[in-house]
mmCIF file with all atom_site columns, C-alpha atoms in Angstrom:
data_model
loop_
_atom_site.group_PDB
_atom_site.id
_atom_site.type_symbol
_atom_site.label_atom_id
_atom_site.label_alt_id
_atom_site.label_comp_id
_atom_site.label_asym_id
_atom_site.label_entity_id
_atom_site.label_seq_id
_atom_site.pdbx_PDB_ins_code
_atom_site.Cartn_x
_atom_site.Cartn_y
_atom_site.Cartn_z
_atom_site.occupancy
_atom_site.B_iso_or_equiv
_atom_site.pdbx_formal_charge
_atom_site.auth_seq_id
_atom_site.auth_comp_id
_atom_site.auth_asym_id
_atom_site.auth_atom_id
_atom_site.pdbx_PDB_model_num
ATOM 1   C CA . UNK A 1 1   ? -55.664 -88.973  -87.194  1.00 92.00 ? 30  UNK A CA 1
ATOM 2   C CA . UNK A 1 2   ? -58.539 -89.977  -85.013  1.00 93.00 ? 31  UNK A CA 1
ATOM 3   C CA . UNK A 1 3   ? -57.874 -86.514  -83.196  1.00 95.00 ? 32  UNK A CA 1
ATOM 4   C CA . UNK A 1 4   ? -58.438 -84.212  -86.673  1.00 96.00 ? 33  UNK A CA 1
ATOM 5   C CA . UNK A 1 5   ? -61.264 -87.617  -87.735  1.00 96.00 ? 34  UNK A CA 1
ATOM 6   C CA . UNK A 1 6   ? -63.611 -86.236  -84.744  1.00 97.00 ? 35  UNK A CA 1
ATOM 7   C CA . UNK A 1 7   ? -62.705 -82.342  -85.861  1.00 97.00 ? 36  UNK A CA 1
ATOM 8   C CA . UNK A 1 8   ? -64.289 -82.910  -89.266  1.00 97.00 ? 37  UNK A CA 1
ATOM 9   C CA . UNK A 1 9   ? -67.672 -84.730  -87.302  1.00 97.00 ? 38  UNK A CA 1
ATOM 10  C CA . UNK A 1 10  ? -69.281 -81.735  -86.677  1.00 97.00 ? 39  UNK A CA 1
ATOM 11  C CA . UNK A 1 11  ? -69.767 -81.134  -91.189  1.00 97.00 ? 40  UNK A CA 1
ATOM 12  C CA . UNK A 1 12  ? -70.092 -84.917  -91.732  1.00 97.00 ? 41  UNK A CA 1
ATOM 13  C CA . UNK A 1 13  ? -73.550 -85.117  -89.656  1.00 95.00 ? 42  UNK A CA 1
ATOM 14  C CA . UNK A 1 14  ? -75.435 -88.170  -89.963  1.00 94.00 ? 43  UNK A CA 1
ATOM 15  C CA . UNK A 1 15  ? -72.344 -90.328  -90.592  1.00 96.00 ? 44  UNK A CA 1
ATOM 16  C CA . UNK A 1 16  ? -71.362 -92.853  -87.358  1.00 95.00 ? 45  UNK A CA 1
ATOM 17  C CA . UNK A 1 17  ? -67.583 -92.903  -87.360  1.00 95.00 ? 46  UNK A CA 1
ATOM 18  C CA . UNK A 1 18  ? -66.919 -96.880  -85.665  1.00 93.00 ? 47  UNK A CA 1
ATOM 19  C CA . UNK A 1 19  ? -62.760 -96.973  -84.861  1.00 91.00 ? 48  UNK A CA 1
ATOM 20  C CA . UNK A 1 20  ? -62.056 -100.558 -84.842  1.00 88.00 ? 49  UNK A CA 1
ATOM 21  C CA . UNK A 1 21  ? -58.485 -101.849 -83.066  1.00 86.00 ? 50  UNK A CA 1
ATOM 22  C CA . UNK A 1 22  ? -56.940 -102.543 -79.696  1.00 87.00 ? 51  UNK A CA 1
ATOM 23  C CA . UNK A 1 23  ? -56.885 -98.953  -77.308  1.00 87.00 ? 52  UNK A CA 1
ATOM 24  C CA . UNK A 1 24  ? -55.750 -97.631  -74.792  1.00 89.00 ? 53  UNK A CA 1
ATOM 25  C CA . UNK A 1 25  ? -58.125 -96.605  -72.095  1.00 91.00 ? 54  UNK A CA 1
ATOM 26  C CA . UNK A 1 26  ? -56.858 -93.051  -71.641  1.00 93.00 ? 55  UNK A CA 1
ATOM 27  C CA . UNK A 1 27  ? -56.571 -92.168  -75.457  1.00 92.00 ? 56  UNK A CA 1
ATOM 28  C CA . UNK A 1 28  ? -60.863 -93.781  -75.468  1.00 92.00 ? 57  UNK A CA 1
ATOM 29  C CA . UNK A 1 29  ? -61.265 -92.409  -72.758  1.00 94.00 ? 58  UNK A CA 1
ATOM 30  C CA . UNK A 1 30  ? -59.420 -88.569  -74.366  1.00 95.00 ? 59  UNK A CA 1
ATOM 31  C CA . UNK A 1 31  ? -61.359 -89.655  -77.847  1.00 94.00 ? 60  UNK A CA 1
ATOM 32  C CA . UNK A 1 32  ? -64.300 -89.107  -76.481  1.00 95.00 ? 61  UNK A CA 1
ATOM 33  C CA . UNK A 1 33  ? -64.450 -86.071  -73.836  1.00 96.00 ? 62  UNK A CA 1
ATOM 34  C CA . UNK A 1 34  ? -62.830 -85.037  -78.070  1.00 96.00 ? 63  UNK A CA 1
ATOM 35  C CA . UNK A 1 35  ? -65.631 -86.579  -79.876  1.00 96.00 ? 64  UNK A CA 1
ATOM 36  C CA . UNK A 1 36  ? -68.277 -84.562  -76.948  1.00 97.00 ? 65  UNK A CA 1
ATOM 37  C CA . UNK A 1 37  ? -66.572 -81.088  -76.835  1.00 97.00 ? 66  UNK A CA 1
ATOM 38  C CA . UNK A 1 38  ? -67.048 -81.974  -80.269  1.00 97.00 ? 67  UNK A CA 1
ATOM 39  C CA . UNK A 1 39  ? -70.666 -82.851  -79.780  1.00 97.00 ? 68  UNK A CA 1
ATOM 40  C CA . UNK A 1 40  ? -70.440 -86.121  -81.798  1.00 97.00 ? 69  UNK A CA 1
ATOM 41  C CA . UNK A 1 41  ? -69.469 -88.920  -79.196  1.00 96.00 ? 70  UNK A CA 1
ATOM 42  C CA . UNK A 1 42  ? -73.649 -90.167  -79.362  1.00 96.00 ? 71  UNK A CA 1
ATOM 43  C CA . UNK A 1 43  ? -71.585 -90.777  -83.750  1.00 96.00 ? 72  UNK A CA 1
ATOM 44  C CA . UNK A 1 44  ? -68.678 -92.313  -82.030  1.00 95.00 ? 73  UNK A CA 1
ATOM 45  C CA . UNK A 1 45  ? -67.966 -95.666  -81.424  1.00 93.00 ? 74  UNK A CA 1
ATOM 46  C CA . UNK A 1 46  ? -64.870 -98.051  -80.173  1.00 91.00 ? 75  UNK A CA 1
ATOM 47  C CA . UNK A 1 47  ? -65.017 -100.702 -81.264  1.00 88.00 ? 76  UNK A CA 1
ATOM 48  C CA . UNK A 1 48  ? -62.437 -102.434 -79.470  1.00 85.00 ? 77  UNK A CA 1
ATOM 49  C CA . UNK A 1 49  ? -60.379 -105.260 -80.804  1.00 89.00 ? 78  UNK A CA 1
ATOM 50  C CA . UNK A 1 50  ? -61.189 -107.413 -83.212  1.00 88.00 ? 79  UNK A CA 1
ATOM 51  C CA . UNK A 1 51  ? -60.428 -111.350 -83.986  1.00 89.00 ? 80  UNK A CA 1
ATOM 52  C CA . UNK A 1 52  ? -58.509 -111.737 -87.519  1.00 86.00 ? 81  UNK A CA 1
ATOM 53  C CA . UNK A 1 53  ? -61.169 -114.597 -87.687  1.00 89.00 ? 82  UNK A CA 1
ATOM 54  C CA . UNK A 1 54  ? -63.822 -111.859 -88.683  1.00 90.00 ? 83  UNK A CA 1
ATOM 55  C CA . UNK A 1 55  ? -62.156 -108.518 -88.960  1.00 87.00 ? 84  UNK A CA 1
ATOM 56  C CA . UNK A 1 56  ? -63.391 -109.793 -92.846  1.00 85.00 ? 85  UNK A CA 1
ATOM 57  C CA . UNK A 1 57  ? -66.832 -109.844 -92.190  1.00 86.00 ? 86  UNK A CA 1
ATOM 58  C CA . UNK A 1 58  ? -66.694 -106.437 -90.048  1.00 86.00 ? 87  UNK A CA 1
ATOM 59  C CA . UNK A 1 59  ? -64.976 -104.209 -92.620  1.00 91.00 ? 88  UNK A CA 1
ATOM 60  C CA . UNK A 1 60  ? -68.022 -105.349 -95.349  1.00 90.00 ? 89  UNK A CA 1
ATOM 61  C CA . UNK A 1 61  ? -70.357 -104.200 -93.279  1.00 91.00 ? 90  UNK A CA 1
ATOM 62  C CA . UNK A 1 62  ? -68.430 -100.985 -93.701  1.00 93.00 ? 91  UNK A CA 1
ATOM 63  C CA . UNK A 1 63  ? -69.560 -98.059  -96.286  1.00 95.00 ? 92  UNK A CA 1
ATOM 64  C CA . UNK A 1 64  ? -66.515 -97.250  -96.144  1.00 95.00 ? 93  UNK A CA 1
ATOM 65  C CA . UNK A 1 65  ? -62.809 -97.153  -95.096  1.00 96.00 ? 94  UNK A CA 1
ATOM 66  C CA . UNK A 1 66  ? -61.666 -93.639  -93.628  1.00 97.00 ? 95  UNK A CA 1
ATOM 67  C CA . UNK A 1 67  ? -57.097 -94.238  -92.834  1.00 97.00 ? 96  UNK A CA 1
ATOM 68  C CA . UNK A 1 68  ? -55.709 -90.895  -91.545  1.00 96.00 ? 97  UNK A CA 1
ATOM 69  C CA . UNK A 1 69  ? -52.918 -90.564  -90.610  1.00 96.00 ? 98  UNK A CA 1
ATOM 70  C CA . UNK A 1 70  ? -50.332 -88.154  -89.295  1.00 96.00 ? 99  UNK A CA 1
ATOM 71  C CA . UNK A 1 71  ? -47.511 -87.712  -91.383  1.00 96.00 ? 100 UNK A CA 1
ATOM 72  C CA . UNK A 1 72  ? -45.210 -88.092  -87.767  1.00 95.00 ? 101 UNK A CA 1
ATOM 73  C CA . UNK A 1 73  ? -42.776 -89.798  -89.676  1.00 95.00 ? 102 UNK A CA 1
ATOM 74  C CA . UNK A 1 74  ? -41.284 -91.280  -92.859  1.00 96.00 ? 103 UNK A CA 1
ATOM 75  C CA . UNK A 1 75  ? -42.286 -94.530  -91.756  1.00 95.00 ? 104 UNK A CA 1
ATOM 76  C CA . UNK A 1 76  ? -46.345 -93.307  -91.495  1.00 95.00 ? 105 UNK A CA 1
ATOM 77  C CA . UNK A 1 77  ? -45.666 -91.199  -94.384  1.00 96.00 ? 106 UNK A CA 1
ATOM 78  C CA . UNK A 1 78  ? -45.074 -94.646  -96.779  1.00 96.00 ? 107 UNK A CA 1
ATOM 79  C CA . UNK A 1 79  ? -46.773 -97.069  -94.552  1.00 96.00 ? 108 UNK A CA 1
ATOM 80  C CA . UNK A 1 80  ? -49.046 -99.165  -96.676  1.00 95.00 ? 109 UNK A CA 1
ATOM 81  C CA . UNK A 1 81  ? -51.487 -100.563 -93.598  1.00 94.00 ? 110 UNK A CA 1
ATOM 82  C CA . UNK A 1 82  ? -53.267 -103.728 -93.053  1.00 91.00 ? 111 UNK A CA 1
ATOM 83  C CA . UNK A 1 83  ? -56.461 -102.084 -93.152  1.00 93.00 ? 112 UNK A CA 1
ATOM 84  C CA . UNK A 1 84  ? -55.608 -100.631 -97.029  1.00 96.00 ? 113 UNK A CA 1
ATOM 85  C CA . UNK A 1 85  ? -55.766 -104.586 -98.418  1.00 94.00 ? 114 UNK A CA 1
ATOM 86  C CA . UNK A 1 86  ? -58.013 -105.752 -96.254  1.00 92.00 ? 115 UNK A CA 1
ATOM 87  C CA . UNK A 1 87  ? -60.589 -102.594 -97.247  1.00 94.00 ? 116 UNK A CA 1
ATOM 88  C CA . UNK A 1 88  ? -59.748 -103.748 -100.926 1.00 95.00 ? 117 UNK A CA 1
ATOM 89  C CA . UNK A 1 89  ? -60.591 -106.478 -99.894  1.00 93.00 ? 118 UNK A CA 1
ATOM 90  C CA . UNK A 1 90  ? -64.179 -106.402 -98.432  1.00 92.00 ? 119 UNK A CA 1
ATOM 91  C CA . UNK A 1 91  ? -64.756 -103.898 -101.183 1.00 94.00 ? 120 UNK A CA 1
ATOM 92  C CA . UNK A 1 92  ? -65.141 -101.256 -99.321  1.00 96.00 ? 121 UNK A CA 1
ATOM 93  C CA . UNK A 1 93  ? -63.929 -97.760  -100.390 1.00 97.00 ? 122 UNK A CA 1
ATOM 94  C CA . UNK A 1 94  ? -60.947 -96.452  -98.945  1.00 97.00 ? 123 UNK A CA 1
ATOM 95  C CA . UNK A 1 95  ? -60.059 -92.453  -97.817  1.00 98.00 ? 124 UNK A CA 1
ATOM 96  C CA . UNK A 1 96  ? -56.134 -91.400  -95.849  1.00 98.00 ? 125 UNK A CA 1
ATOM 97  C CA . UNK A 1 97  ? -54.130 -89.362  -96.307  1.00 98.00 ? 126 UNK A CA 1
ATOM 98  C CA . UNK A 1 98  ? -52.866 -88.212  -99.685  1.00 98.00 ? 127 UNK A CA 1
ATOM 99  C CA . UNK A 1 99  ? -49.853 -90.652  -98.671  1.00 98.00 ? 128 UNK A CA 1
ATOM 100 C CA . UNK A 1 100 ? -47.676 -90.950  -102.845 1.00 97.00 ? 129 UNK A CA 1
ATOM 101 C CA . UNK A 1 101 ? -47.690 -95.182  -101.137 1.00 97.00 ? 130 UNK A CA 1
ATOM 102 C CA . UNK A 1 102 ? -51.353 -95.259  -100.785 1.00 97.00 ? 131 UNK A CA 1
ATOM 103 C CA . UNK A 1 103 ? -51.989 -92.330  -103.653 1.00 98.00 ? 132 UNK A CA 1
ATOM 104 C CA . UNK A 1 104 ? -50.649 -94.807  -105.778 1.00 97.00 ? 133 UNK A CA 1
ATOM 105 C CA . UNK A 1 105 ? -52.427 -98.076  -104.473 1.00 96.00 ? 134 UNK A CA 1
ATOM 106 C CA . UNK A 1 106 ? -55.441 -96.374  -104.156 1.00 97.00 ? 135 UNK A CA 1
ATOM 107 C CA . UNK A 1 107 ? -55.524 -94.043  -107.695 1.00 97.00 ? 136 UNK A CA 1
ATOM 108 C CA . UNK A 1 108 ? -53.945 -97.739  -109.474 1.00 96.00 ? 137 UNK A CA 1
ATOM 109 C CA . UNK A 1 109 ? -56.797 -100.089 -108.209 1.00 96.00 ? 138 UNK A CA 1
ATOM 110 C CA . UNK A 1 110 ? -59.990 -96.945  -108.512 1.00 96.00 ? 139 UNK A CA 1
ATOM 111 C CA . UNK A 1 111 ? -60.668 -97.217  -104.728 1.00 97.00 ? 140 UNK A CA 1
ATOM 112 C CA . UNK A 1 112 ? -61.488 -94.573  -103.539 1.00 97.00 ? 141 UNK A CA 1
ATOM 113 C CA . UNK A 1 113 ? -59.955 -90.810  -102.494 1.00 97.00 ? 142 UNK A CA 1
ATOM 114 C CA . UNK A 1 114 ? -57.144 -89.285  -101.087 1.00 98.00 ? 143 UNK A CA 1
ATOM 115 C CA . UNK A 1 115 ? -56.901 -85.853  -98.222  1.00 98.00 ? 144 UNK A CA 1
ATOM 116 C CA . UNK A 1 116 ? -54.888 -83.678  -96.684  1.00 97.00 ? 145 UNK A CA 1
ATOM 117 C CA . UNK A 1 117 ? -54.639 -85.550  -92.878  1.00 97.00 ? 146 UNK A CA 1
ATOM 118 C CA . UNK A 1 118 ? -53.963 -82.146  -91.360  1.00 96.00 ? 147 UNK A CA 1
ATOM 119 C CA . UNK A 1 119 ? -57.296 -80.059  -92.632  1.00 97.00 ? 148 UNK A CA 1
ATOM 120 C CA . UNK A 1 120 ? -60.813 -82.170  -91.066  1.00 97.00 ? 149 UNK A CA 1
ATOM 121 C CA . UNK A 1 121 ? -62.852 -79.486  -93.848  1.00 97.00 ? 150 UNK A CA 1
ATOM 122 C CA . UNK A 1 122 ? -60.336 -81.757  -96.118  1.00 98.00 ? 151 UNK A CA 1
ATOM 123 C CA . UNK A 1 123 ? -60.951 -85.810  -94.877  1.00 97.00 ? 152 UNK A CA 1
ATOM 124 C CA . UNK A 1 124 ? -65.069 -84.335  -94.492  1.00 98.00 ? 153 UNK A CA 1
ATOM 125 C CA . UNK A 1 125 ? -65.171 -83.490  -98.034  1.00 98.00 ? 154 UNK A CA 1
ATOM 126 C CA . UNK A 1 126 ? -63.089 -86.490  -99.800  1.00 98.00 ? 155 UNK A CA 1
ATOM 127 C CA . UNK A 1 127 ? -65.838 -89.078  -97.169  1.00 98.00 ? 156 UNK A CA 1
ATOM 128 C CA . UNK A 1 128 ? -68.329 -86.668  -98.739  1.00 98.00 ? 157 UNK A CA 1
ATOM 129 C CA . UNK A 1 129 ? -67.694 -88.242  -102.298 1.00 97.00 ? 158 UNK A CA 1
ATOM 130 C CA . UNK A 1 130 ? -66.367 -91.431  -101.367 1.00 97.00 ? 159 UNK A CA 1
ATOM 131 C CA . UNK A 1 131 ? -69.428 -92.211  -99.426  1.00 96.00 ? 160 UNK A CA 1
ATOM 132 C CA . UNK A 1 132 ? -72.101 -90.354  -102.811 1.00 96.00 ? 161 UNK A CA 1
ATOM 133 C CA . UNK A 1 133 ? -69.902 -92.687  -105.488 1.00 95.00 ? 162 UNK A CA 1
ATOM 134 C CA . UNK A 1 134 ? -69.473 -95.707  -103.455 1.00 91.00 ? 163 UNK A CA 1
ATOM 135 C CA . UNK A 1 135 ? -71.439 -97.575  -106.064 1.00 89.00 ? 164 UNK A CA 1
ATOM 136 C CA . UNK A 1 136 ? -68.689 -96.777  -108.942 1.00 93.00 ? 165 UNK A CA 1
ATOM 137 C CA . UNK A 1 137 ? -65.126 -98.187  -106.280 1.00 92.00 ? 166 UNK A CA 1
ATOM 138 C CA . UNK A 1 138 ? -66.351 -101.701 -107.097 1.00 91.00 ? 167 UNK A CA 1
ATOM 139 C CA . UNK A 1 139 ? -67.681 -104.470 -108.958 1.00 86.00 ? 168 UNK A CA 1
ATOM 140 C CA . UNK A 1 140 ? -67.892 -107.296 -108.144 1.00 86.00 ? 169 UNK A CA 1
ATOM 141 C CA . UNK A 1 141 ? -64.471 -108.387 -111.649 1.00 91.00 ? 170 UNK A CA 1
ATOM 142 C CA . UNK A 1 142 ? -62.611 -105.599 -109.417 1.00 90.00 ? 171 UNK A CA 1
ATOM 143 C CA . UNK A 1 143 ? -62.812 -107.575 -106.176 1.00 90.00 ? 172 UNK A CA 1
ATOM 144 C CA . UNK A 1 144 ? -62.341 -110.772 -108.131 1.00 91.00 ? 173 UNK A CA 1
ATOM 145 C CA . UNK A 1 145 ? -59.537 -109.051 -109.352 1.00 92.00 ? 174 UNK A CA 1
ATOM 146 C CA . UNK A 1 146 ? -57.485 -107.516 -106.198 1.00 93.00 ? 175 UNK A CA 1
ATOM 147 C CA . UNK A 1 147 ? -58.141 -110.820 -104.845 1.00 89.00 ? 176 UNK A CA 1
ATOM 148 C CA . UNK A 1 148 ? -56.099 -112.562 -107.347 1.00 91.00 ? 177 UNK A CA 1
ATOM 149 C CA . UNK A 1 149 ? -53.777 -109.857 -108.108 1.00 90.00 ? 178 UNK A CA 1
ATOM 150 C CA . UNK A 1 150 ? -52.715 -108.977 -104.542 1.00 89.00 ? 179 UNK A CA 1
ATOM 151 C CA . UNK A 1 151 ? -53.086 -112.595 -103.114 1.00 83.00 ? 180 UNK A CA 1
ATOM 152 C CA . UNK A 1 152 ? -50.136 -113.369 -100.543 1.00 84.00 ? 181 UNK A CA 1
ATOM 153 C CA . UNK A 1 153 ? -48.558 -115.500 -103.234 1.00 87.00 ? 182 UNK A CA 1
ATOM 154 C CA . UNK A 1 154 ? -47.779 -112.926 -105.956 1.00 83.00 ? 183 UNK A CA 1
ATOM 155 C CA . UNK A 1 155 ? -47.161 -110.728 -103.931 1.00 83.00 ? 184 UNK A CA 1
ATOM 156 C CA . UNK A 1 156 ? -43.991 -113.196 -102.053 1.00 87.00 ? 185 UNK A CA 1
ATOM 157 C CA . UNK A 1 157 ? -42.688 -114.236 -105.486 1.00 87.00 ? 186 UNK A CA 1
ATOM 158 C CA . UNK A 1 158 ? -42.087 -110.428 -105.337 1.00 84.00 ? 187 UNK A CA 1
ATOM 159 C CA . UNK A 1 159 ? -40.775 -109.932 -102.509 1.00 86.00 ? 188 UNK A CA 1
ATOM 160 C CA . UNK A 1 160 ? -38.609 -113.507 -103.488 1.00 89.00 ? 189 UNK A CA 1
ATOM 161 C CA . UNK A 1 161 ? -36.890 -112.270 -106.159 1.00 88.00 ? 190 UNK A CA 1
ATOM 162 C CA . UNK A 1 162 ? -35.856 -109.185 -104.798 1.00 88.00 ? 191 UNK A CA 1
ATOM 163 C CA . UNK A 1 163 ? -33.833 -110.369 -101.430 1.00 89.00 ? 192 UNK A CA 1
ATOM 164 C CA . UNK A 1 164 ? -32.544 -113.043 -104.317 1.00 89.00 ? 193 UNK A CA 1
ATOM 165 C CA . UNK A 1 165 ? -30.313 -109.771 -106.538 1.00 88.00 ? 194 UNK A CA 1
ATOM 166 C CA . UNK A 1 166 ? -29.491 -108.823 -103.195 1.00 88.00 ? 195 UNK A CA 1
ATOM 167 C CA . UNK A 1 167 ? -27.488 -112.228 -103.128 1.00 78.00 ? 196 UNK A CA 1
#
């Protein structure tokens, strides 16, 4: 979904996009060429892989997280990516593709907005809305509650109960 996000960037004047994670050299070149084509190369930064130890503080330095996942298959459509939860734990508002499982989490916790992943105008609109209202999505109490309720210890109990029910 970085292609659609880059296409949205011309209407997001003053915004910078930092892509974090491992990336193949050929894809990096293609994305840079696309950013240049849209006139946003100076606002597009490929950060590469960040160590797990640094990831939380890295994400918390962002104004918001964008998850522009494309509906390439049923697995993507129903995904719940780590970046969604890492952003929530860091107290960073999220804008994400309007897929049912991500939307459910985003709406339940009131941590951001969703967009049409194929529509650069929808992506830009959601980014602006969340950025301009980013202080409303989190306070220290909500962050603390997210850490307590969505921690591995609680989520693993749900998984164990599921497996026990199947046995």
